[in-house]
Amino acid sequence: MNVLLLGSGGREHAFAWKIAQSKKLKKLYIAPGNPGTAILGENVNIGINDFEEIRKFCVEKKINMVIVGPEEPLVNGIFDFFVNIEQIKNIAVIGASKTGAMLEGSKDFAKEFMQKHNIPTARYKTFTLANINKGFEFLETLRAPYVLKADGLAAGKGVVICENINNAKATLTEMLNGKFGAASQKVVIEEFLNGIEVSMFVLTDGISYKLLPEAKDYKRIGDCDKGANTGGMGAVSPVCFVDDEFKQKVCSRIIEPTIAGLQAEKINYQGFIFLGLMNNCGEPYVIEYNIRMGDPETEVVFPRIDADLLDLLEGVATKTLNSRKNKTHDETAVTVICASGGYPDSYKKGIEISGIENVDESMVFQAGTTICNDKLQTSGGRVLAVTSLADTIENALKKSYESIAKIKFQDMYFRKDIGQDILNYKK
Ligand code: AMP
Ligand code: GLY
């Protein structure tokens, strides 16, 4: 198979790493990719939303499959773009259709979908500026803290949690008046869910599905979950409280009704579903759907998949996923993100990175890196994801932190407490 992978983060480096091991791979291209993906395939300088250039490239290079890493091209309709053009309609696109992508692209759509299909989630209502007073009334019926969500994509910043009612009303007013631009023209207000969060991942061909390894990520910049939200500062897999009973509940109450709901609504969906879940005393609730893999979760999930990813994805494309083999390694995977000092606020770029070549016990997935004058430099906030596999979480963490000690760049920052909550978790 000739494969084109879209994206340029640590997630895509992990995709490229896994795809490069496939017996079914002939040639891997990554658009636009990063210096890490360039080691595993050929980077091509095409933007992920430049559908016309992607079409031309796919025809020229006889691409068989396009794998979409980030959500944006899917929300913009790349799946439908391919299906609707005779010349490229037989090229498989791994991802949701434009309507399916609304599960991530519109919180209101996702909540309505869950309500319609009896999928456990927080009680909610959606408001616009025209009925803001009804929004204030709804807030009065809830208990603190209050959860307000911009309906549209807001670069991961569209969720505001308010401690008191006055603050919630003021935030609702600000959001409906454009705090997050068009994304907050509609605002979902929902009940606050208590519990511990976990990410679960599903691959579906629209009929059957495979459950992939679960992961827990660490969103705050500081140790002990302090400070600003980030894209994720580390991840671990497996997660101790995701036992067979919990998985069974997620499959029967969430995944199966989700796939049945997509079928009932005639929504094409052939790709990954990322469930952001709250475990409330052993009961799973959906916080959010994402239509892609997580980053940095992919950097721990893929190393634990003991199967040929392209074989699974071929199953997705041909709706024969049911007949493909999927297994999970027993080992624990952890990843620790090395970030630029200052992230998620402003930070310097163009700082030389050294020492990756000395790492032998971990995998170093590149995210915010670039090559300048033959030297590897930082080019983003999250720079590297250092992943290790071991028999225990303690040993995996030890390997990642020892590997990080070999890597140097000015003002490098990483969390020191990845996985500690799992180590201390008591049922
Ligand atoms: P989202 O973008 O929907 O994942 O929300 C961002 C974060 O806000 C989640 O990862 C949770 O930590 C938190 N959150 C969202 N919805 C709720 C909820 N209903 N109850 C408690 N926390 C929530
Ligand atoms: N790490 C969270 C995400 O990818 O959305």
Coordinates of C-alpha atoms and ligand atoms in Angstrom, one line a residue:
M1 CA 0.0 0.0 0.0
N2 CA 1.1 3.6 -0.7
V3 CA 0.0 5.7 2.3
L4 CA -0.3 9.4 2.8
L5 CA -0.4 10.5 6.5
L6 CA -1.6 14.0 7.3
G7 CA -0.3 15.9 10.3
S8 CA 3.0 17.0 11.9
G9 CA 2.9 16.3 15.6
G10 CA 4.1 13.7 18.1
R11 CA 0.9 11.8 17.3
E12 CA 1.9 11.6 13.6
H13 CA 5.4 10.5 14.4
A14 CA 3.9 7.6 16.4
F15 CA 1.5 6.8 13.5
A16 CA 4.5 6.8 11.1
W17 CA 6.5 4.6 13.5
K18 CA 3.7 2.1 13.7
I19 CA 2.8 2.2 10.0
A20 CA 6.5 1.8 9.0
Q21 CA 6.4 -1.7 10.7
S22 CA 3.6 -2.9 8.6
K23 CA 4.1 -5.8 6.1
K24 CA 1.5 -4.1 3.9
L25 CA 3.4 -0.8 3.5
K26 CA 5.0 0.0 0.1
K27 CA 5.7 3.7 0.6
L28 CA 4.8 6.2 3.3
Y29 CA 4.5 9.9 2.7
I30 CA 3.7 12.4 5.4
A31 CA 2.2 15.9 4.8
P32 CA 3.7 18.0 6.1
G33 CA 5.4 15.8 8.7
N34 CA 8.3 16.7 11.0
P35 CA 12.0 15.7 11.3
G36 CA 10.9 12.5 13.2
T37 CA 8.5 11.3 10.5
A38 CA 11.2 12.1 7.8
I39 CA 13.3 9.2 9.3
L40 CA 10.4 6.8 8.6
G41 CA 8.9 8.0 5.3
E42 CA 9.1 10.9 2.9
N43 CA 7.8 14.3 4.1
V44 CA 5.9 16.3 1.5
N45 CA 5.3 20.0 1.8
I46 CA 1.5 20.1 1.5
G47 CA -0.9 21.7 4.1
I48 CA -3.4 19.4 5.8
N49 CA -6.3 21.5 4.6
D50 CA -5.1 21.9 1.0
F51 CA -7.5 19.3 -0.4
E52 CA -6.7 20.2 -4.0
E53 CA -3.0 19.7 -3.6
I54 CA -3.7 16.5 -1.6
R55 CA -5.8 15.2 -4.5
K56 CA -3.1 15.9 -7.1
F57 CA -0.5 14.2 -4.9
C58 CA -2.6 11.1 -4.3
V59 CA -3.2 10.7 -8.1
E60 CA 0.5 11.3 -9.0
K61 CA 1.9 8.9 -6.3
K62 CA -0.9 6.3 -6.6
I63 CA -1.8 6.6 -3.0
N64 CA -4.1 3.8 -1.7
M65 CA -4.9 5.2 1.7
V66 CA -5.0 8.7 3.4
I67 CA -4.7 8.6 7.2
V68 CA -5.9 11.8 8.9
G69 CA -4.1 12.6 12.1
P70 CA -5.7 15.9 13.3
E71 CA -9.4 16.7 13.4
E72 CA -9.3 19.8 11.2
P73 CA -9.3 18.2 7.8
L74 CA -12.1 15.9 8.9
V75 CA -14.2 18.8 10.2
N76 CA -13.5 20.5 6.9
G77 CA -14.9 17.5 5.0
I78 CA -11.9 15.7 3.5
F79 CA -13.7 12.3 3.7
D80 CA -16.6 13.6 1.6
F81 CA -14.2 15.5 -0.7
F82 CA -12.6 12.1 -1.7
V83 CA -15.9 10.2 -2.0
N84 CA -17.4 12.8 -4.3
I85 CA -14.6 12.9 -6.9
E86 CA -14.6 10.0 -9.4
Q87 CA -10.9 10.0 -9.8
I88 CA -10.1 9.6 -6.1
K89 CA -13.2 8.0 -4.7
N90 CA -11.5 4.6 -4.4
I91 CA -8.7 6.0 -2.2
A92 CA -9.5 5.1 1.4
V93 CA -9.7 8.0 3.8
I94 CA -9.4 6.9 7.4
G95 CA -11.6 9.3 9.3
A96 CA -15.1 10.5 9.9
S97 CA -17.3 12.1 7.3
K98 CA -18.1 15.8 7.7
T99 CA -21.3 15.0 9.6
G100 CA -19.5 12.4 11.7
A101 CA -16.8 15.0 12.5
M102 CA -19.4 17.1 14.2
L103 CA -19.2 14.8 17.1
E104 CA -16.0 16.8 17.9
G105 CA -16.7 19.9 15.8
S106 CA -20.0 20.8 17.7
K107 CA -20.5 20.1 21.4
D108 CA -24.3 20.7 20.9
F109 CA -24.4 18.1 18.1
A110 CA -22.5 15.6 20.2
K111 CA -24.7 16.2 23.3
E112 CA -27.9 15.9 21.2
F113 CA -26.6 12.7 19.7
M114 CA -25.8 11.2 23.1
Q115 CA -29.2 12.2 24.5
K116 CA -31.0 10.7 21.4
H117 CA -29.1 7.4 21.7
N118 CA -29.2 7.1 25.5
I119 CA -25.5 7.4 26.0
P120 CA -24.5 8.4 29.6
T121 CA -23.3 12.0 29.7
A122 CA -23.8 15.1 31.9
R123 CA -27.3 16.7 31.8
Y124 CA -27.2 19.8 29.5
K125 CA -28.9 22.5 27.6
T126 CA -27.7 24.7 24.8
F127 CA -28.2 28.5 24.6
T128 CA -27.6 31.4 22.2
L129 CA -27.7 35.2 22.8
A130 CA -31.4 35.2 21.8
N131 CA -32.3 33.1 24.9
I132 CA -29.6 34.0 27.3
N133 CA -32.1 34.5 30.1
K134 CA -33.2 30.9 29.8
G135 CA -29.5 30.1 30.2
F136 CA -29.4 32.1 33.5
E137 CA -32.5 30.2 34.6
F138 CA -30.9 26.8 33.7
L139 CA -27.8 27.7 35.7
E140 CA -30.0 28.3 38.7
T141 CA -31.2 24.7 38.5
L142 CA -27.6 23.3 38.7
R143 CA -25.1 23.1 41.5
A144 CA -21.6 24.5 41.5
P145 CA -19.2 24.2 39.8
Y146 CA -20.8 25.1 36.5
V147 CA -19.5 23.8 33.2
L148 CA -19.8 26.1 30.1
K149 CA -18.6 24.9 26.7
A150 CA -18.2 26.8 23.4
D151 CA -20.1 24.8 20.8
G152 CA -17.4 24.9 18.1
L153 CA -13.7 24.2 18.0
A154 CA -11.8 26.7 20.1
A155 CA -8.2 25.2 20.1
G156 CA -8.9 23.2 23.2
K157 CA -9.7 26.3 25.2
G158 CA -13.5 26.4 24.8
V159 CA -14.4 24.8 28.2
V160 CA -14.8 27.1 31.2
I161 CA -15.5 25.8 34.7
C162 CA -16.9 28.4 37.1
E163 CA -16.9 28.0 40.8
N164 CA -20.0 30.3 41.6
I165 CA -23.2 31.3 39.9
N166 CA -22.3 35.0 39.4
N167 CA -19.1 34.0 37.7
A168 CA -21.0 31.4 35.5
K169 CA -23.6 34.1 34.4
A170 CA -20.8 36.6 33.6
T171 CA -18.9 33.9 31.6
L172 CA -22.1 32.9 29.7
T173 CA -22.6 36.5 28.7
E174 CA -19.0 36.9 27.6
M175 CA -19.0 33.7 25.6
L176 CA -22.2 34.4 23.8
N177 CA -20.8 37.9 23.0
G178 CA -17.9 36.3 21.2
K179 CA -15.2 35.4 23.8
F180 CA -14.3 32.5 21.5
G181 CA -15.4 34.1 18.2
A182 CA -17.9 32.1 16.2
A183 CA -17.2 29.0 18.3
S184 CA -19.1 30.4 21.2
Q185 CA -22.2 31.7 19.4
K186 CA -23.8 28.7 21.0
V187 CA -22.9 27.6 24.5
V188 CA -23.6 24.2 26.1
I189 CA -24.1 24.4 29.8
E190 CA -23.8 21.1 31.6
E191 CA -23.8 19.4 35.0
F192 CA -20.4 19.0 36.6
L193 CA -19.3 15.3 36.7
N194 CA -17.1 14.1 39.6
G195 CA -14.6 11.3 39.2
I196 CA -11.4 10.5 37.5
E197 CA -10.9 11.0 33.8
V198 CA -9.6 8.4 31.3
S199 CA -9.3 8.4 27.5
M200 CA -10.5 5.3 25.6
F201 CA -9.9 4.7 21.9
V202 CA -12.0 2.8 19.3
L203 CA -11.3 1.9 15.7
T204 CA -14.5 1.4 13.7
D205 CA -15.4 0.6 10.1
G206 CA -19.0 1.8 10.8
I207 CA -20.2 -1.7 11.5
S208 CA -17.9 -3.4 14.0
Y209 CA -15.1 -2.0 16.2
K210 CA -11.9 -2.8 18.0
L211 CA -11.2 -1.4 21.4
L212 CA -7.6 -0.1 21.5
P213 CA -5.6 0.4 24.7
E214 CA -6.8 3.1 27.1
A215 CA -4.7 6.0 28.4
K216 CA -4.6 8.7 30.9
D217 CA -3.2 12.1 30.0
Y218 CA -1.9 15.0 32.1
K219 CA -3.3 18.2 30.8
R220 CA -2.0 20.8 33.3
I221 CA 1.4 22.3 32.9
G222 CA 2.5 21.9 36.5
D223 CA 3.1 18.9 38.8
C224 CA 0.1 17.8 40.8
D225 CA -2.2 19.1 38.1
K226 CA -1.5 22.7 38.8
G227 CA -1.4 25.6 36.4
A228 CA -2.6 26.3 32.9
N229 CA -4.2 23.7 30.5
T230 CA -1.9 22.4 27.8
G231 CA -2.4 19.9 24.9
G232 CA -1.1 17.2 27.3
M233 CA 2.2 16.8 29.2
G234 CA 2.4 13.1 29.4
A235 CA 0.4 9.9 29.3
V236 CA 0.3 6.3 30.6
S237 CA -1.3 3.1 29.4
P238 CA -2.9 0.9 30.8
V239 CA -4.9 2.7 33.5
C240 CA -5.5 0.6 36.6
F241 CA -9.2 1.3 37.1
V242 CA -10.1 0.3 33.5
D243 CA -10.7 -3.3 34.4
D244 CA -12.8 -5.8 32.4
E245 CA -16.0 -4.7 34.1
F246 CA -15.4 -1.0 33.3
K247 CA -14.5 -1.9 29.7
Q248 CA -17.7 -4.0 29.4
K249 CA -19.8 -1.0 30.6
V250 CA -18.0 1.3 28.1
C251 CA -18.6 -1.1 25.2
S252 CA -22.3 -1.8 26.0
R253 CA -23.4 1.6 27.2
I254 CA -21.2 3.9 25.0
I255 CA -19.4 2.4 22.1
E256 CA -22.1 0.1 20.8
P257 CA -24.9 2.7 21.1
T258 CA -22.6 5.2 19.4
I259 CA -22.0 3.0 16.4
A260 CA -25.7 2.0 16.2
G261 CA -26.6 5.7 16.4
L262 CA -24.2 6.6 13.6
Q263 CA -25.8 3.8 11.5
A264 CA -29.3 4.9 12.3
E265 CA -28.5 8.4 11.3
K266 CA -26.7 7.2 8.1
I267 CA -23.5 9.0 9.2
N268 CA -20.4 7.5 7.5
Y269 CA -17.7 6.9 10.0
Q270 CA -14.6 4.8 9.2
G271 CA -11.8 5.8 11.6
F272 CA -10.9 6.4 15.2
I273 CA -13.2 7.5 18.0
F274 CA -11.5 9.0 21.1
L275 CA -13.8 8.9 24.1
G276 CA -13.0 11.4 26.9
L277 CA -14.7 9.7 29.8
M278 CA -15.3 10.4 33.5
N279 CA -15.2 7.3 35.8
N280 CA -17.7 8.2 38.5
C281 CA -17.5 5.4 41.1
G282 CA -17.1 2.8 38.4
E283 CA -19.7 4.2 36.1
P284 CA -18.5 5.7 32.8
Y285 CA -19.9 9.0 31.4
V286 CA -18.9 10.7 28.2
I287 CA -17.3 14.1 28.6
E288 CA -16.5 14.5 25.0
Y289 CA -16.0 12.7 21.7
N290 CA -13.0 13.4 19.6
I291 CA -12.8 12.0 16.0
R292 CA -9.1 11.4 16.1
M293 CA -6.4 9.9 18.2
G294 CA -5.1 11.9 21.2
D295 CA -1.7 13.5 21.5
P296 CA 0.2 12.5 23.6
E297 CA -2.0 9.4 24.1
T298 CA -1.1 7.9 20.8
E299 CA 2.5 7.8 21.9
V300 CA 1.5 5.3 24.6
V301 CA -1.4 3.6 22.9
F302 CA 0.3 2.6 19.6
P303 CA 3.4 1.0 21.3
R304 CA 1.0 -1.3 23.1
I305 CA -0.9 -2.5 19.9
D306 CA 0.4 -5.9 19.0
A307 CA -1.0 -6.0 15.5
D308 CA -0.3 -4.6 12.0
L309 CA -2.0 -1.2 12.0
L310 CA -2.3 -1.1 8.2
D311 CA -4.1 -4.4 8.3
L312 CA -6.5 -3.0 10.8
L313 CA -7.0 0.2 8.7
E314 CA -7.5 -1.9 5.6
G315 CA -10.2 -3.6 7.5
V316 CA -11.7 -0.2 8.3
A317 CA -11.6 0.9 4.7
T318 CA -13.2 -2.3 3.3
K319 CA -15.6 -2.7 6.2
T320 CA -14.0 -6.0 7.2
L321 CA -12.5 -5.0 10.5
N322 CA -14.3 -7.8 12.2
S323 CA -12.0 -10.4 10.5
R324 CA -8.7 -8.6 11.4
K325 CA -6.5 -9.5 14.4
N326 CA -5.9 -7.1 17.2
K327 CA -4.0 -7.8 20.4
T328 CA -2.5 -5.7 23.1
H329 CA 0.9 -6.0 24.7
D330 CA 0.8 -6.5 28.5
E331 CA 3.6 -4.0 29.1
T332 CA 3.0 -0.6 30.5
A333 CA 3.8 2.4 28.3
V334 CA 4.5 5.9 29.6
T335 CA 5.3 9.1 27.7
V336 CA 6.7 12.3 29.2
I337 CA 6.6 15.5 27.1
C338 CA 9.6 17.8 27.0
A339 CA 8.3 21.3 26.3
S340 CA 9.8 24.7 25.6
G341 CA 10.2 26.8 28.8
G342 CA 7.2 29.2 29.0
Y343 CA 4.7 26.9 27.2
P344 CA 1.7 27.1 27.1
D345 CA 2.3 30.9 27.2
S346 CA 4.9 32.4 25.0
Y347 CA 8.2 30.6 24.5
K348 CA 11.4 30.8 22.3
K349 CA 11.8 28.8 19.2
G350 CA 14.9 27.8 17.2
I351 CA 16.8 26.4 20.2
E352 CA 19.2 23.6 19.4
I353 CA 18.3 20.1 20.7
S354 CA 21.1 17.6 21.5
G355 CA 21.4 14.1 22.9
I356 CA 18.5 12.2 21.3
E357 CA 21.0 9.9 19.6
N358 CA 22.2 8.8 23.1
V359 CA 18.8 7.5 24.1
D360 CA 18.6 3.8 23.8
E361 CA 16.0 2.7 26.3
S362 CA 13.1 4.9 25.1
M363 CA 11.5 6.0 21.9
V364 CA 11.7 9.7 21.2
F365 CA 8.7 11.0 19.2
Q366 CA 9.2 14.4 17.8
A367 CA 6.5 17.1 17.9
G368 CA 7.7 20.7 17.8
T369 CA 11.0 20.3 16.0
T370 CA 12.6 21.4 12.8
I371 CA 15.9 21.1 11.0
C372 CA 17.9 24.3 10.3
N373 CA 21.4 24.2 8.9
D374 CA 21.5 20.4 9.5
K375 CA 20.8 20.9 13.2
L376 CA 17.7 19.8 15.1
Q377 CA 15.9 22.8 16.7
T378 CA 12.7 23.5 18.7
S379 CA 9.8 24.9 16.7
G380 CA 6.9 24.5 19.0
G381 CA 5.7 24.3 22.6
R382 CA 5.6 20.5 23.0
V383 CA 8.9 19.5 21.5
L384 CA 9.4 15.8 22.2
A385 CA 7.5 12.8 23.7
V386 CA 9.8 10.3 25.4
T387 CA 8.0 7.0 25.5
S388 CA 9.1 3.8 27.4
L389 CA 7.7 0.3 27.7
A390 CA 8.4 -1.9 30.7
D391 CA 6.9 -4.6 32.9
T392 CA 5.7 -2.0 35.5
I393 CA 4.8 1.6 35.4
E394 CA 7.6 2.4 37.9
N395 CA 10.2 0.8 35.5
A396 CA 8.7 2.6 32.4
L397 CA 8.8 5.9 34.2
K398 CA 12.4 5.3 35.3
K399 CA 13.4 4.7 31.7
S400 CA 11.7 7.8 30.4
Y401 CA 13.2 10.1 33.0
E402 CA 16.7 8.6 32.6
S403 CA 16.3 9.1 28.8
I404 CA 15.2 12.7 29.3
A405 CA 18.4 13.3 31.4
K406 CA 20.4 12.6 28.2
I407 CA 18.5 15.2 26.1
K408 CA 19.4 18.8 26.3
F409 CA 17.9 22.1 25.0
Q410 CA 17.8 25.4 26.7
D411 CA 14.9 26.0 29.1
M412 CA 13.6 22.4 28.5
Y413 CA 10.6 21.7 30.9
F414 CA 8.9 18.5 31.8
R415 CA 6.5 17.3 34.5
K416 CA 8.2 15.2 37.2
D417 CA 5.0 13.4 38.4
I418 CA 3.6 11.6 35.3
G419 CA 1.9 8.4 36.5
Q420 CA 2.1 9.2 40.2
D421 CA -1.7 9.4 40.6
I422 CA -2.0 5.9 39.0
L423 CA 0.7 4.6 41.3
N424 CA -1.2 6.0 44.3
Y425 CA -4.7 5.0 43.1
K426 CA -6.8 3.2 45.6
K427 CA -10.0 1.5 44.6
Ligands
AMP1 P1 -13.6 18.9 26.9 O1 -12.9 19.9 26.0 O2 -15.0 18.8 26.7 O3 -12.8 17.7 27.1 O4 -13.4 19.6 28.4 C1 -12.1 19.9 28.9 C2 -12.0 19.4 30.3 O5 -13.0 20.0 31.1 C3 -12.2 17.9 30.5 O6 -11.0 17.2 30.2 C4 -12.6 17.9 31.9 O7 -11.5 17.9 32.7 C5 -13.4 19.1 32.1 N1 -14.8 18.9 31.9 C6 -15.5 19.0 30.8 N2 -16.8 18.7 31.0 C7 -17.0 18.4 32.3 C8 -18.0 18.0 33.2 N3 -19.3 17.9 32.7 N4 -17.8 17.7 34.5 C9 -16.5 17.9 35.0 N5 -15.5 18.2 34.2 C10 -15.7 18.5 32.9
GLY2 N1 -4.4 15.0 24.8 C1 -5.7 15.4 24.5 C2 -6.1 15.5 23.1 O1 -5.4 15.0 22.2 O2 -7.1 16.0 22.8

